[in-house]
Amino acid sequence: MVIFFIYASIVMICLMSCQVYYLLPNKSSFDKIVFRLLLVMLFHVSFAAIFIDIVKGYQYVDRGAPLGLLYGPILYFAFMAYEDKKPKVKTVFLHFTPFLIFLGIYFYFLTSEVFRVNFSKTYYFVLYSSFGLSWMIYPIFIMFKGRGLDIAMSNIKRIFYFSIILLLVLAAFILPLISAQFLTQIRNTSQLSTITIYMIMLFGAIIIYNYLLKELVDRKTVHSEFDFLNRPFPMVEAENPILELQMPNHKLTNYQDRVLNYLNQQPYLDPGFSLDTMVKDLKMSRSMISQFFKEYFKQNVLKTINSLRIEAVCKELEQPDFDMNIEELALRCGFSSRASFYRNFSLEKDCTPVEYREQIKSKLL
């Protein structure tokens, strides 16, 4: 009876979360990955309820399914979306390769009774060991990758911390279980194992719902505060600097004034500058700042900041007495990576910094 209550709770919370997701304005890449996670959880719990507790005699259909191998990669790609990085197809395929391999074995496991009779224990052992390793490796990797994150900073960071904790708890639960009991006492421990795993999944569903609900409230507030931006707004001409606040604009709200005046102080020239720096300095929510950049600059925060940095580089290159190493200039203007600097400069100006300097020198002659 307890397990049915847990199943029903997860399904209900996932469906409520999906409804909140559809109400979200300006869905980010991170939001879309969270939605895919909800769909996986919804399918996973429905699959388990049907084959473990509703249809008798088919428990192996659920227990042999490699769905647990999806959660680690989803967490990883959510982290990439948080960092505003788009994964390559090769990277996506690489991270989902274990799932695809076990999926092929799983189909054979379902269709071959001989395989189930002779190798089911070995298959379960290898599969659940893979679950445990995936649930341990991905959270630890993300903990080190994002060790500078501040838990109090944003809803997204909170969801990462809680997700990491839940996956590590699952790993801590499943690895000792399979090493000590799985091969010999699976029937005695299966009910306890099922309840424990799906209770953790229930906590995960609650965390996701809480995140989406907070984001909905924040974004609805932001949308109403920046509603006038939906009307035509005089944008900066391409040949002029991206920031131009020489004269005060009575149309700007306090939020816009704060962001634009802040950017005019050029904090982005610090290589350590990021969206999180803006959140902390301006004491505005991450979603509010992101919304402003999308509405005002028509691009995301990272692209705008890189454009501003390239603009600062060009101003230096245009000086008649310019005499500085290009890499040193890139660092002074906020680029900590040489490759990132050259890539962004080429995208913005369709030439290299040296070529740009030569063009300026020819005009000065």
Short mmCIF file of C-alpha atoms in Angstrom, two decimals:
data_model
loop_
_atom_site.label_atom_id
_atom_site.label_comp_id
_atom_site.label_asym_id
_atom_site.label_seq_id
_atom_site.Cartn_x
_atom_site.Cartn_y
_atom_site.Cartn_z
CA MET A 1 0.00 0.00 0.00
CA VAL A 2 2.87 2.36 0.85
CA ILE A 3 4.53 1.82 -2.52
CA PHE A 4 1.31 2.66 -4.39
CA PHE A 5 1.07 5.92 -2.45
CA ILE A 6 4.66 6.74 -3.46
CA TYR A 7 3.96 5.89 -7.11
CA ALA A 8 0.82 8.04 -7.15
CA SER A 9 2.62 10.95 -5.46
CA ILE A 10 5.46 10.92 -8.00
CA VAL A 11 3.06 10.78 -10.95
CA MET A 12 0.92 13.59 -9.55
CA ILE A 13 3.91 15.86 -8.82
CA CYS A 14 5.46 15.17 -12.24
CA LEU A 15 2.18 16.04 -13.98
CA MET A 16 1.86 19.23 -11.91
CA SER A 17 5.46 20.11 -12.79
CA CYS A 18 4.74 19.57 -16.50
CA GLN A 19 1.80 21.96 -16.23
CA VAL A 20 3.98 24.60 -14.55
CA TYR A 21 6.64 24.07 -17.23
CA TYR A 22 4.15 24.82 -20.01
CA LEU A 23 3.23 28.07 -18.24
CA LEU A 24 6.87 29.23 -18.07
CA PRO A 25 7.64 32.18 -20.37
CA ASN A 26 10.96 32.22 -22.25
CA LYS A 27 11.97 28.63 -21.54
CA SER A 28 15.73 28.18 -21.28
CA SER A 29 17.81 25.19 -22.37
CA PHE A 30 18.05 24.20 -18.71
CA ASP A 31 14.25 24.25 -18.38
CA LYS A 32 13.91 21.99 -21.42
CA ILE A 33 16.31 19.44 -19.94
CA VAL A 34 14.41 19.54 -16.63
CA PHE A 35 11.23 18.82 -18.60
CA ARG A 36 12.88 15.82 -20.29
CA LEU A 37 13.92 14.60 -16.84
CA LEU A 38 10.29 14.84 -15.73
CA LEU A 39 9.21 12.72 -18.71
CA VAL A 40 11.86 10.10 -17.87
CA MET A 41 10.74 10.00 -14.23
CA LEU A 42 7.08 9.78 -15.23
CA PHE A 43 7.78 6.89 -17.60
CA HIS A 44 10.09 5.18 -15.09
CA VAL A 45 7.62 5.19 -12.20
CA SER A 46 4.69 4.17 -14.43
CA PHE A 47 6.77 1.33 -15.86
CA ALA A 48 7.71 0.16 -12.37
CA ALA A 49 4.15 0.36 -11.04
CA ILE A 50 2.82 -1.74 -13.94
CA PHE A 51 5.41 -4.51 -13.99
CA ILE A 52 6.31 -4.75 -10.28
CA ASP A 53 3.01 -4.28 -8.48
CA ILE A 54 0.10 -4.37 -10.95
CA VAL A 55 0.92 -7.11 -13.47
CA LYS A 56 2.15 -10.09 -11.47
CA GLY A 57 4.94 -12.32 -12.69
CA TYR A 58 6.69 -9.71 -14.83
CA GLN A 59 8.92 -8.02 -12.25
CA TYR A 60 11.96 -8.82 -14.38
CA VAL A 61 10.66 -6.45 -17.10
CA ASP A 62 11.17 -3.47 -14.77
CA ARG A 63 14.18 -4.75 -12.85
CA GLY A 64 16.13 -5.39 -16.03
CA ALA A 65 15.37 -1.99 -17.62
CA PRO A 66 18.45 0.29 -17.88
CA LEU A 67 16.49 3.49 -17.15
CA GLY A 68 18.73 4.29 -14.18
CA LEU A 69 21.57 5.04 -16.61
CA LEU A 70 19.72 8.10 -17.92
CA TYR A 71 19.88 10.22 -14.76
CA GLY A 72 23.63 10.85 -14.63
CA PRO A 73 23.91 12.07 -18.25
CA ILE A 74 20.78 14.21 -17.86
CA LEU A 75 22.37 15.88 -14.81
CA TYR A 76 25.55 16.48 -16.83
CA PHE A 77 23.72 18.05 -19.79
CA ALA A 78 21.67 20.17 -17.39
CA PHE A 79 24.97 21.48 -16.02
CA MET A 80 26.16 22.25 -19.56
CA ALA A 81 22.90 24.12 -20.21
CA TYR A 82 23.42 26.05 -16.98
CA GLU A 83 26.85 27.11 -18.25
CA ASP A 84 25.22 28.07 -21.57
CA LYS A 85 27.16 25.42 -23.50
CA LYS A 86 25.59 23.46 -26.33
CA PRO A 87 26.83 19.84 -26.44
CA LYS A 88 27.95 18.29 -29.69
CA VAL A 89 26.08 15.27 -31.06
CA LYS A 90 29.20 13.17 -30.47
CA THR A 91 29.24 14.18 -26.79
CA VAL A 92 25.56 13.33 -26.35
CA PHE A 93 26.06 9.93 -27.98
CA LEU A 94 29.13 9.23 -25.83
CA HIS A 95 27.33 9.89 -22.55
CA PHE A 96 24.30 7.82 -23.50
CA THR A 97 26.37 4.92 -24.88
CA PRO A 98 26.13 2.83 -21.64
CA PHE A 99 22.34 3.18 -21.73
CA LEU A 100 22.19 2.18 -25.40
CA ILE A 101 24.44 -0.85 -24.85
CA PHE A 102 22.36 -2.09 -21.92
CA LEU A 103 19.17 -1.34 -23.86
CA GLY A 104 20.29 -3.78 -26.55
CA ILE A 105 21.13 -6.42 -23.93
CA TYR A 106 17.81 -5.70 -22.20
CA PHE A 107 15.79 -6.49 -25.34
CA TYR A 108 17.63 -9.80 -25.62
CA PHE A 109 17.02 -10.39 -21.90
CA LEU A 110 13.27 -9.94 -22.46
CA THR A 111 13.04 -12.18 -25.51
CA SER A 112 15.33 -15.03 -24.43
CA GLU A 113 14.05 -17.15 -21.55
CA VAL A 114 17.25 -19.21 -21.64
CA PHE A 115 19.32 -16.05 -21.09
CA ARG A 116 17.09 -15.00 -18.17
CA VAL A 117 17.33 -18.40 -16.49
CA ASN A 118 21.09 -18.77 -16.86
CA PHE A 119 22.41 -15.21 -16.67
CA SER A 120 19.80 -13.05 -14.91
CA LYS A 121 21.84 -12.76 -11.68
CA THR A 122 24.96 -11.76 -13.59
CA TYR A 123 22.99 -9.30 -15.72
CA TYR A 124 21.37 -7.70 -12.65
CA PHE A 125 24.73 -7.46 -10.91
CA VAL A 126 26.45 -5.74 -13.85
CA LEU A 127 23.44 -3.48 -14.56
CA TYR A 128 22.98 -2.26 -10.99
CA SER A 129 26.73 -1.85 -10.52
CA SER A 130 26.60 0.44 -13.57
CA PHE A 131 23.72 2.36 -11.97
CA GLY A 132 25.74 2.87 -8.80
CA LEU A 133 28.86 3.98 -10.65
CA SER A 134 26.88 6.39 -12.85
CA TRP A 135 25.08 7.86 -9.83
CA MET A 136 28.43 8.36 -8.12
CA ILE A 137 30.69 9.52 -10.99
CA TYR A 138 28.42 12.18 -12.51
CA PRO A 139 27.61 14.01 -9.23
CA ILE A 140 31.25 13.96 -8.13
CA PHE A 141 32.36 15.30 -11.53
CA ILE A 142 29.82 18.13 -11.36
CA MET A 143 30.76 18.90 -7.75
CA PHE A 144 34.36 19.49 -8.83
CA LYS A 145 33.36 21.25 -12.04
CA GLY A 146 31.04 23.65 -10.24
CA ARG A 147 32.75 23.82 -6.86
CA GLY A 148 32.52 27.63 -6.92
CA LEU A 149 28.72 27.61 -6.98
CA ASP A 150 26.94 29.42 -4.17
CA ILE A 151 23.89 27.47 -2.96
CA ALA A 152 22.10 30.61 -1.86
CA MET A 153 22.55 32.31 -5.21
CA SER A 154 19.76 30.87 -7.38
CA ASN A 155 17.06 28.27 -7.82
CA ILE A 156 19.16 26.48 -10.44
CA LYS A 157 22.08 26.01 -8.10
CA ARG A 158 19.83 24.67 -5.38
CA ILE A 159 18.40 22.07 -7.73
CA PHE A 160 21.94 20.99 -8.65
CA TYR A 161 22.98 20.54 -5.04
CA PHE A 162 19.89 18.55 -4.12
CA SER A 163 20.16 16.41 -7.28
CA ILE A 164 23.80 15.65 -6.50
CA ILE A 165 22.90 14.69 -2.94
CA LEU A 166 20.04 12.42 -4.06
CA LEU A 167 22.15 10.62 -6.67
CA LEU A 168 24.98 10.10 -4.19
CA VAL A 169 22.50 8.73 -1.64
CA LEU A 170 21.20 6.34 -4.30
CA ALA A 171 24.75 5.26 -5.12
CA ALA A 172 25.55 4.79 -1.42
CA PHE A 173 22.42 2.64 -1.12
CA ILE A 174 22.68 0.53 -4.26
CA LEU A 175 26.41 -0.31 -4.31
CA PRO A 176 26.55 -1.97 -0.86
CA LEU A 177 23.24 -3.69 -1.60
CA ILE A 178 24.43 -5.38 -4.77
CA SER A 179 27.84 -6.23 -3.35
CA ALA A 180 26.50 -7.80 -0.14
CA GLN A 181 22.99 -9.07 -0.88
CA PHE A 182 21.91 -8.74 -4.48
CA LEU A 183 23.07 -12.11 -5.74
CA THR A 184 21.76 -14.09 -2.78
CA GLN A 185 18.83 -12.26 -1.18
CA ILE A 186 17.15 -10.26 -3.93
CA ARG A 187 13.67 -11.50 -3.04
CA ASN A 188 14.00 -10.62 0.64
CA THR A 189 15.21 -7.11 -0.01
CA SER A 190 13.32 -6.19 -3.18
CA GLN A 191 10.36 -4.47 -1.46
CA LEU A 192 12.61 -2.41 0.82
CA SER A 193 14.85 -1.54 -2.14
CA THR A 194 11.87 -0.44 -4.24
CA ILE A 195 10.44 1.76 -1.48
CA THR A 196 13.83 3.38 -0.78
CA ILE A 197 14.61 4.11 -4.45
CA TYR A 198 11.18 5.56 -5.23
CA MET A 199 11.11 7.62 -2.04
CA ILE A 200 14.32 9.27 -3.25
CA MET A 201 12.68 9.77 -6.65
CA LEU A 202 9.71 11.39 -4.88
CA PHE A 203 12.06 13.87 -3.18
CA GLY A 204 13.58 14.61 -6.59
CA ALA A 205 10.15 15.27 -8.10
CA ILE A 206 9.32 17.66 -5.24
CA ILE A 207 12.60 19.55 -5.77
CA ILE A 208 11.88 19.94 -9.50
CA TYR A 209 8.34 21.14 -8.85
CA ASN A 210 9.61 23.67 -6.32
CA TYR A 211 12.20 24.95 -8.82
CA LEU A 212 9.69 25.32 -11.66
CA LEU A 213 7.13 27.03 -9.44
CA LYS A 214 9.68 29.58 -8.19
CA GLU A 215 10.87 30.22 -11.73
CA LEU A 216 7.29 30.74 -12.88
CA VAL A 217 6.66 33.33 -10.16
CA ASP A 218 9.97 35.12 -10.86
CA ARG A 219 9.51 35.20 -14.63
CA LYS A 220 5.89 36.30 -14.50
CA THR A 221 7.03 39.19 -12.30
CA VAL A 222 9.88 40.02 -14.67
CA HIS A 223 7.61 39.76 -17.70
CA SER A 224 5.18 42.30 -16.25
CA GLU A 225 7.99 44.65 -15.19
CA PHE A 226 9.56 44.57 -18.68
CA ASP A 227 6.28 44.37 -20.58
CA PHE A 228 6.91 47.64 -22.40
CA LEU A 229 9.91 46.02 -24.07
CA ASN A 230 7.50 44.03 -26.23
CA ARG A 231 6.81 47.30 -28.02
CA PRO A 232 9.34 48.61 -30.56
CA PHE A 233 12.42 49.88 -28.75
CA PRO A 234 15.24 51.95 -30.27
CA MET A 235 18.19 49.58 -30.47
CA VAL A 236 21.82 50.62 -30.81
CA GLU A 237 23.05 50.71 -34.39
CA ALA A 238 25.49 47.99 -35.37
CA GLU A 239 28.34 50.40 -36.02
CA ASN A 240 27.93 52.10 -32.63
CA PRO A 241 29.03 50.66 -29.30
CA ILE A 242 26.64 48.09 -27.86
CA LEU A 243 26.24 50.22 -24.75
CA GLU A 244 25.31 53.85 -25.15
CA LEU A 245 24.07 55.68 -22.07
CA GLN A 246 25.45 59.16 -22.49
CA MET A 247 21.99 60.68 -22.12
CA PRO A 248 19.43 59.43 -19.58
CA ASN A 249 16.40 57.69 -21.12
CA HIS A 250 13.09 58.33 -19.36
CA LYS A 251 11.69 55.08 -20.80
CA LEU A 252 14.11 52.94 -18.81
CA THR A 253 12.86 51.31 -15.63
CA ASN A 254 14.97 51.21 -12.50
CA TYR A 255 15.97 47.65 -13.33
CA GLN A 256 17.23 48.62 -16.76
CA ASP A 257 19.05 51.64 -15.38
CA ARG A 258 20.76 49.45 -12.80
CA VAL A 259 21.91 46.86 -15.33
CA LEU A 260 23.06 49.31 -18.02
CA ASN A 261 24.81 51.66 -15.60
CA TYR A 262 26.50 48.65 -14.06
CA LEU A 263 27.72 47.47 -17.47
CA ASN A 264 28.98 50.96 -18.28
CA GLN A 265 31.43 50.54 -15.40
CA GLN A 266 32.94 47.67 -17.44
CA PRO A 267 33.07 44.97 -14.74
CA TYR A 268 33.24 42.43 -17.58
CA LEU A 269 36.89 43.37 -18.16
CA ASP A 270 37.66 41.08 -15.21
CA PRO A 271 38.28 37.55 -16.62
CA GLY A 272 36.39 36.12 -13.63
CA PHE A 273 33.24 38.10 -14.45
CA SER A 274 30.07 36.05 -15.06
CA LEU A 275 26.31 36.14 -14.72
CA ASP A 276 26.73 35.06 -11.11
CA THR A 277 28.87 38.15 -10.49
CA MET A 278 26.03 40.32 -11.80
CA VAL A 279 23.48 38.51 -9.63
CA LYS A 280 25.61 39.16 -6.56
CA ASP A 281 26.53 42.77 -7.38
CA LEU A 282 23.10 43.91 -8.56
CA LYS A 283 21.14 41.80 -6.03
CA MET A 284 18.76 40.77 -8.80
CA SER A 285 17.60 37.26 -9.64
CA ARG A 286 19.35 35.29 -12.35
CA SER A 287 16.12 34.94 -14.34
CA MET A 288 15.48 38.70 -14.20
CA ILE A 289 18.93 39.55 -15.58
CA SER A 290 18.71 36.86 -18.27
CA GLN A 291 15.28 38.11 -19.30
CA PHE A 292 16.57 41.67 -19.60
CA PHE A 293 19.48 40.63 -21.85
CA LYS A 294 17.19 38.62 -24.13
CA GLU A 295 14.70 41.49 -24.43
CA TYR A 296 17.14 44.39 -24.69
CA PHE A 297 20.23 42.97 -26.45
CA LYS A 298 18.37 40.18 -28.30
CA GLN A 299 20.97 37.63 -27.22
CA ASN A 300 21.98 35.79 -24.06
CA VAL A 301 24.26 37.09 -21.32
CA LEU A 302 27.40 35.24 -22.41
CA LYS A 303 27.24 36.45 -26.02
CA THR A 304 26.57 40.03 -24.93
CA ILE A 305 29.46 40.04 -22.46
CA ASN A 306 31.82 38.66 -25.10
CA SER A 307 30.62 41.35 -27.54
CA LEU A 308 31.35 44.04 -24.95
CA ARG A 309 34.81 42.60 -24.37
CA ILE A 310 35.53 42.55 -28.11
CA GLU A 311 34.35 46.16 -28.28
CA ALA A 312 36.87 47.06 -25.55
CA VAL A 313 39.61 45.24 -27.47
CA CYS A 314 38.77 47.14 -30.66
CA LYS A 315 38.94 50.50 -28.86
CA GLU A 316 42.48 49.66 -27.77
CA LEU A 317 43.45 48.44 -31.24
CA GLU A 318 42.15 51.70 -32.73
CA GLN A 319 44.50 53.83 -30.61
CA PRO A 320 47.25 55.40 -32.78
CA ASP A 321 49.91 54.65 -30.16
CA PHE A 322 48.80 51.06 -29.52
CA ASP A 323 51.82 48.91 -28.65
CA MET A 324 50.81 45.83 -26.69
CA ASN A 325 50.96 42.07 -26.99
CA ILE A 326 47.61 40.76 -28.33
CA GLU A 327 47.34 38.04 -25.66
CA GLU A 328 48.00 40.60 -22.94
CA LEU A 329 45.30 42.83 -24.42
CA ALA A 330 42.84 39.92 -24.46
CA LEU A 331 43.47 39.25 -20.77
CA ARG A 332 43.11 42.94 -19.92
CA CYS A 333 39.74 42.98 -21.71
CA GLY A 334 38.33 39.98 -19.85
CA PHE A 335 39.34 36.91 -21.88
CA SER A 336 41.06 34.27 -19.78
CA SER A 337 41.38 31.88 -22.74
CA ARG A 338 43.39 32.67 -25.86
CA ALA A 339 41.24 30.32 -27.95
CA SER A 340 38.02 31.92 -26.70
CA PHE A 341 39.35 35.39 -27.49
CA TYR A 342 40.33 34.59 -31.09
CA ARG A 343 37.11 32.66 -31.72
CA ASN A 344 34.88 35.46 -30.44
CA PHE A 345 36.87 38.16 -32.21
CA SER A 346 36.58 36.30 -35.50
CA LEU A 347 32.83 35.86 -35.02
CA GLU A 348 32.33 39.56 -34.22
CA LYS A 349 34.70 41.15 -36.76
CA ASP A 350 35.21 38.42 -39.36
CA CYS A 351 38.98 38.85 -39.10
CA THR A 352 41.82 38.31 -36.64
CA PRO A 353 42.95 41.01 -34.15
CA VAL A 354 46.17 41.49 -36.13
CA GLU A 355 44.24 41.96 -39.37
CA TYR A 356 41.91 44.41 -37.63
CA ARG A 357 44.90 46.42 -36.38
CA GLU A 358 46.38 46.49 -39.89
CA GLN A 359 43.08 47.84 -41.25
CA ILE A 360 43.12 50.61 -38.63
CA LYS A 361 46.75 51.49 -39.36
CA SER A 362 46.02 51.79 -43.09
CA LYS A 363 43.22 54.25 -42.30
CA LEU A 364 45.50 56.29 -40.03
CA LEU A 365 48.14 56.73 -42.72
#
